[in-house]
């Protein structure tokens, strides 16, 4: 089945440290991939998206993600985390259709 | 530009009662989606509209859930009767067209007691 997997349920990092959140996908064709962030009581906000082209994608709030076909991964990175980045992060994908499938999410905690 | 609006933000009901949620998408967005997000899980698509027609409702429990999008703008999602396992956040999203970026509303948190 076509899907995305986020292997880490919780991640804790210190403020100022670098961050990498993992996402693996399972699609036959080149997928459309997304990262969303959800703060408590809020809807989902799109951080970045990959459709095709350059495999390193820049997003908002200083986030970036790299599409690696050989590893079926689309990991989210940030060089220096801020306390306000604490939230839940969702990887999502679609295999060329429009039906978006979400991962189970990674809860990020930032230690001051 | 106004975002996706949803109401109510919170709702608590007893099991077997009915409940309705309302969504107003971003102006001009032809595609509207309803998602169910159970605690600890990612959102799951319940139904997708293109204008006022249903594109995908394969994961909508049709024995108790119904949704409509009259006039291709606002939409309502109804649950009747509610079960305990319907406790979740119900998210509405919209996009200009199919295959475009989806914009999400703040959601309605439903608690079924």
Short mmCIF file of C-alpha atoms in Angstrom, two decimals:
data_model
loop_
_atom_site.label_atom_id
_atom_site.label_comp_id
_atom_site.label_asym_id
_atom_site.label_seq_id
_atom_site.Cartn_x
_atom_site.Cartn_y
_atom_site.Cartn_z
CA UNK A 1 0.00 0.00 0.00
CA UNK A 2 1.14 3.52 -0.72
CA UNK A 3 2.12 5.26 2.48
CA UNK A 4 4.51 7.38 4.49
CA UNK A 5 6.17 6.27 7.71
CA UNK A 6 7.58 8.38 10.51
CA UNK A 7 9.65 6.06 12.68
CA UNK A 8 10.14 8.48 15.58
CA UNK A 9 7.13 9.19 17.78
CA UNK A 10 8.94 11.61 20.08
CA UNK A 11 12.16 13.57 19.70
CA UNK A 12 13.78 15.91 22.22
CA UNK A 13 16.48 18.38 21.26
CA UNK A 14 18.15 21.27 23.03
CA UNK A 15 17.50 24.78 21.81
CA UNK A 16 20.16 25.74 19.29
CA UNK A 17 20.91 22.15 18.33
CA UNK A 18 20.30 20.75 14.88
CA UNK A 19 17.21 18.73 14.06
CA UNK A 20 16.40 15.92 11.67
CA UNK A 21 12.98 14.29 11.51
CA UNK A 22 12.72 11.12 9.49
CA UNK A 23 10.14 10.21 6.88
CA UNK A 24 10.10 7.18 4.59
CA UNK A 25 7.70 6.74 1.73
CA UNK A 26 6.35 3.83 -0.21
CA UNK A 27 5.09 4.84 -3.63
CA UNK A 28 5.62 3.28 -7.01
CA UNK A 29 6.06 6.48 -8.97
CA UNK A 30 7.77 9.69 -7.87
CA UNK A 31 5.53 10.95 -5.10
CA UNK A 32 4.49 14.40 -4.10
CA UNK A 33 5.76 14.85 -0.52
CA UNK A 34 4.95 17.39 2.16
CA UNK A 35 5.89 18.34 5.68
CA UNK A 36 3.28 19.94 7.92
CA UNK A 37 3.55 21.32 11.45
CA UNK A 38 0.73 21.32 13.98
CA UNK A 39 0.87 23.36 17.18
CA UNK A 40 -1.54 22.53 20.02
CA UNK A 41 -5.09 23.53 19.15
CA UNK A 42 -4.05 24.63 15.67
CA UNK A 43 -4.60 23.31 12.20
CA UNK A 44 -1.84 22.02 10.00
CA UNK A 45 0.58 24.47 8.44
CA UNK A 46 2.57 23.54 5.36
CA UNK A 47 6.33 23.82 5.90
CA UNK A 48 7.50 22.67 2.48
CA UNK A 49 6.68 20.43 -0.45
CA UNK A 50 8.45 18.38 -3.09
CA UNK A 51 6.91 17.72 -6.49
CA UNK A 52 9.94 17.30 -8.75
CA UNK A 53 13.23 18.94 -9.66
CA UNK A 54 15.79 19.98 -7.08
CA UNK A 55 15.89 17.34 -4.37
CA UNK A 56 16.76 19.84 -1.63
CA UNK A 57 13.67 21.83 -0.80
CA UNK A 58 13.62 25.00 1.27
CA UNK A 59 10.61 25.81 3.38
CA UNK A 60 9.36 28.33 5.86
CA UNK A 61 10.74 28.95 9.35
CA UNK A 62 14.25 27.86 8.32
CA UNK A 63 13.29 24.25 7.54
CA UNK A 64 14.55 22.21 4.61
CA UNK A 65 14.05 18.65 3.41
CA UNK A 66 15.92 16.40 1.05
CA UNK A 67 14.28 13.89 -1.28
CA UNK A 68 16.42 10.76 -1.59
CA UNK A 69 14.99 8.25 -4.02
CA UNK A 70 17.65 5.63 -3.24
CA UNK A 71 16.60 5.63 0.41
CA UNK A 72 12.89 6.35 -0.12
CA UNK A 73 13.26 9.16 2.36
CA UNK A 74 12.21 12.77 2.73
CA UNK A 75 13.78 13.90 6.00
CA UNK A 76 13.14 17.32 7.50
CA UNK A 77 16.05 19.33 8.86
CA UNK A 78 16.76 22.55 10.66
CA UNK A 79 20.28 23.69 11.59
CA UNK A 80 19.33 25.42 14.85
CA UNK A 81 16.09 24.73 16.69
CA UNK A 82 14.18 27.44 18.55
CA UNK A 83 11.89 26.81 21.53
CA UNK A 84 8.94 27.89 19.39
CA UNK A 85 9.55 24.93 17.07
CA UNK A 86 8.09 22.57 19.67
CA UNK A 87 5.08 21.03 17.94
CA UNK A 88 3.98 17.92 16.11
CA UNK A 89 5.35 17.35 12.64
CA UNK A 90 3.64 15.33 9.96
CA UNK A 91 5.06 13.96 6.76
CA UNK A 92 2.47 13.40 4.03
CA UNK A 93 2.50 12.12 0.49
CA UNK A 94 0.48 11.33 -2.55
CA UNK A 95 1.40 8.98 -5.33
CA UNK A 96 0.40 11.26 -8.15
CA UNK A 97 -3.24 11.36 -7.25
CA UNK A 98 -4.64 13.92 -4.90
CA UNK A 99 -5.36 11.71 -1.90
CA UNK A 100 -2.96 12.82 0.81
CA UNK A 101 -1.74 10.15 3.22
CA UNK A 102 -0.23 11.30 6.49
CA UNK A 103 2.33 9.66 8.71
CA UNK A 104 1.60 9.18 12.39
CA UNK A 105 3.56 12.29 13.35
CA UNK A 106 6.66 13.11 15.38
CA UNK A 107 6.24 15.13 18.57
CA UNK A 108 9.16 17.54 18.98
CA UNK A 109 10.13 18.77 22.42
CA UNK A 110 12.71 21.53 22.77
CA UNK A 111 14.71 21.77 25.97
CA UNK A 112 15.85 25.22 27.02
CA UNK B 1 -6.59 36.48 2.71
CA UNK B 2 -8.92 34.76 5.17
CA UNK B 3 -8.11 31.16 5.97
CA UNK B 4 -10.34 28.12 6.29
CA UNK B 5 -12.96 28.70 8.97
CA UNK B 6 -14.50 25.96 11.08
CA UNK B 7 -17.09 25.90 13.82
CA UNK B 8 -17.60 24.98 16.51
CA UNK B 9 -14.04 24.65 17.84
CA UNK B 10 -15.07 22.24 20.58
CA UNK B 11 -18.06 19.96 21.06
CA UNK B 12 -18.94 17.48 23.79
CA UNK B 13 -21.85 15.10 23.27
CA UNK B 14 -23.20 11.86 24.64
CA UNK B 15 -22.97 8.70 22.56
CA UNK B 16 -25.92 8.15 20.24
CA UNK B 17 -26.47 11.90 19.92
CA UNK B 18 -25.98 13.71 16.63
CA UNK B 19 -23.55 16.50 15.84
CA UNK B 20 -22.71 18.73 12.88
CA UNK B 21 -19.59 20.62 11.92
CA UNK B 22 -19.35 23.53 9.54
CA UNK B 23 -16.54 24.58 7.23
CA UNK B 24 -16.06 27.68 5.09
CA UNK B 25 -13.13 27.24 2.69
CA UNK B 26 -10.86 29.89 1.30
CA UNK B 27 -12.70 31.96 -1.27
CA UNK B 28 -12.32 30.54 -4.76
CA UNK B 29 -11.09 27.13 -3.66
CA UNK B 30 -12.90 24.45 -5.63
CA UNK B 31 -11.71 21.45 -3.64
CA UNK B 32 -12.75 20.81 -0.05
CA UNK B 33 -11.65 18.00 2.25
CA UNK B 34 -12.78 16.65 5.61
CA UNK B 35 -10.22 14.76 7.71
CA UNK B 36 -10.53 12.86 10.97
CA UNK B 37 -7.55 13.03 13.31
CA UNK B 38 -7.65 10.61 16.22
CA UNK B 39 -5.29 11.36 19.10
CA UNK B 40 -1.81 10.09 18.34
CA UNK B 41 -2.49 9.56 14.64
CA UNK B 42 -2.15 11.52 11.46
CA UNK B 43 -5.21 12.96 9.75
CA UNK B 44 -7.26 10.52 7.69
CA UNK B 45 -9.28 11.70 4.70
CA UNK B 46 -13.01 11.17 5.14
CA UNK B 47 -14.39 12.89 2.07
CA UNK B 48 -13.25 15.13 -0.77
CA UNK B 49 -15.47 17.47 -2.78
CA UNK B 50 -14.74 19.08 -6.11
CA UNK B 51 -17.15 22.02 -6.23
CA UNK B 52 -20.35 20.40 -4.97
CA UNK B 53 -19.61 16.88 -6.20
CA UNK B 54 -18.02 14.07 -4.20
CA UNK B 55 -14.63 12.92 -5.54
CA UNK B 56 -13.68 10.42 -2.84
CA UNK B 57 -15.67 9.19 0.15
CA UNK B 58 -14.17 5.72 0.37
CA UNK B 59 -13.18 6.12 4.03
CA UNK B 60 -16.38 7.79 5.20
CA UNK B 61 -18.45 5.53 7.51
CA UNK B 62 -21.62 6.12 5.58
CA UNK B 63 -23.88 4.38 8.07
CA UNK B 64 -23.38 7.28 10.48
CA UNK B 65 -21.44 10.03 8.73
CA UNK B 66 -22.76 12.32 6.02
CA UNK B 67 -21.41 15.43 4.36
CA UNK B 68 -22.66 17.94 1.88
CA UNK B 69 -21.35 20.95 0.06
CA UNK B 70 -24.31 22.83 -1.28
CA UNK B 71 -23.54 25.52 -3.87
CA UNK B 72 -19.91 24.42 -3.91
CA UNK B 73 -18.81 26.68 -1.05
CA UNK B 74 -19.57 25.88 2.60
CA UNK B 75 -19.72 22.33 3.80
CA UNK B 76 -21.21 20.47 6.74
CA UNK B 77 -20.17 17.14 8.18
CA UNK B 78 -22.71 15.27 10.32
CA UNK B 79 -22.44 12.30 12.61
CA UNK B 80 -25.63 10.50 13.60
CA UNK B 81 -25.55 8.64 15.92
CA UNK B 82 -22.15 9.28 17.46
CA UNK B 83 -20.03 6.54 18.97
CA UNK B 84 -17.24 6.76 21.53
CA UNK B 85 -14.65 6.05 18.84
CA UNK B 86 -15.70 9.16 16.93
CA UNK B 87 -13.87 11.29 19.50
CA UNK B 88 -11.30 13.09 17.39
CA UNK B 89 -10.38 16.39 15.79
CA UNK B 90 -12.22 16.99 12.53
CA UNK B 91 -10.17 19.07 10.12
CA UNK B 92 -11.42 20.85 7.05
CA UNK B 93 -9.04 21.80 4.26
CA UNK B 94 -9.39 23.44 0.88
CA UNK B 95 -7.32 23.84 -2.26
CA UNK B 96 -7.67 25.81 -5.48
CA UNK B 97 -8.02 22.65 -7.46
CA UNK B 98 -7.18 19.00 -7.15
CA UNK B 99 -3.36 18.49 -6.93
CA UNK B 100 -2.85 21.94 -5.35
CA UNK B 101 -1.60 22.70 -1.85
CA UNK B 102 -4.19 22.09 0.85
CA UNK B 103 -4.86 24.76 3.48
CA UNK B 104 -6.21 23.56 6.80
CA UNK B 105 -8.65 25.07 9.24
CA UNK B 106 -8.12 24.98 13.03
CA UNK B 107 -10.33 21.91 13.44
CA UNK B 108 -13.23 20.91 15.67
CA UNK B 109 -12.38 18.80 18.68
CA UNK B 110 -15.21 16.33 19.34
CA UNK B 111 -15.51 14.42 22.59
CA UNK B 112 -18.12 11.66 22.78
CA UNK B 113 -18.96 10.56 26.32
#
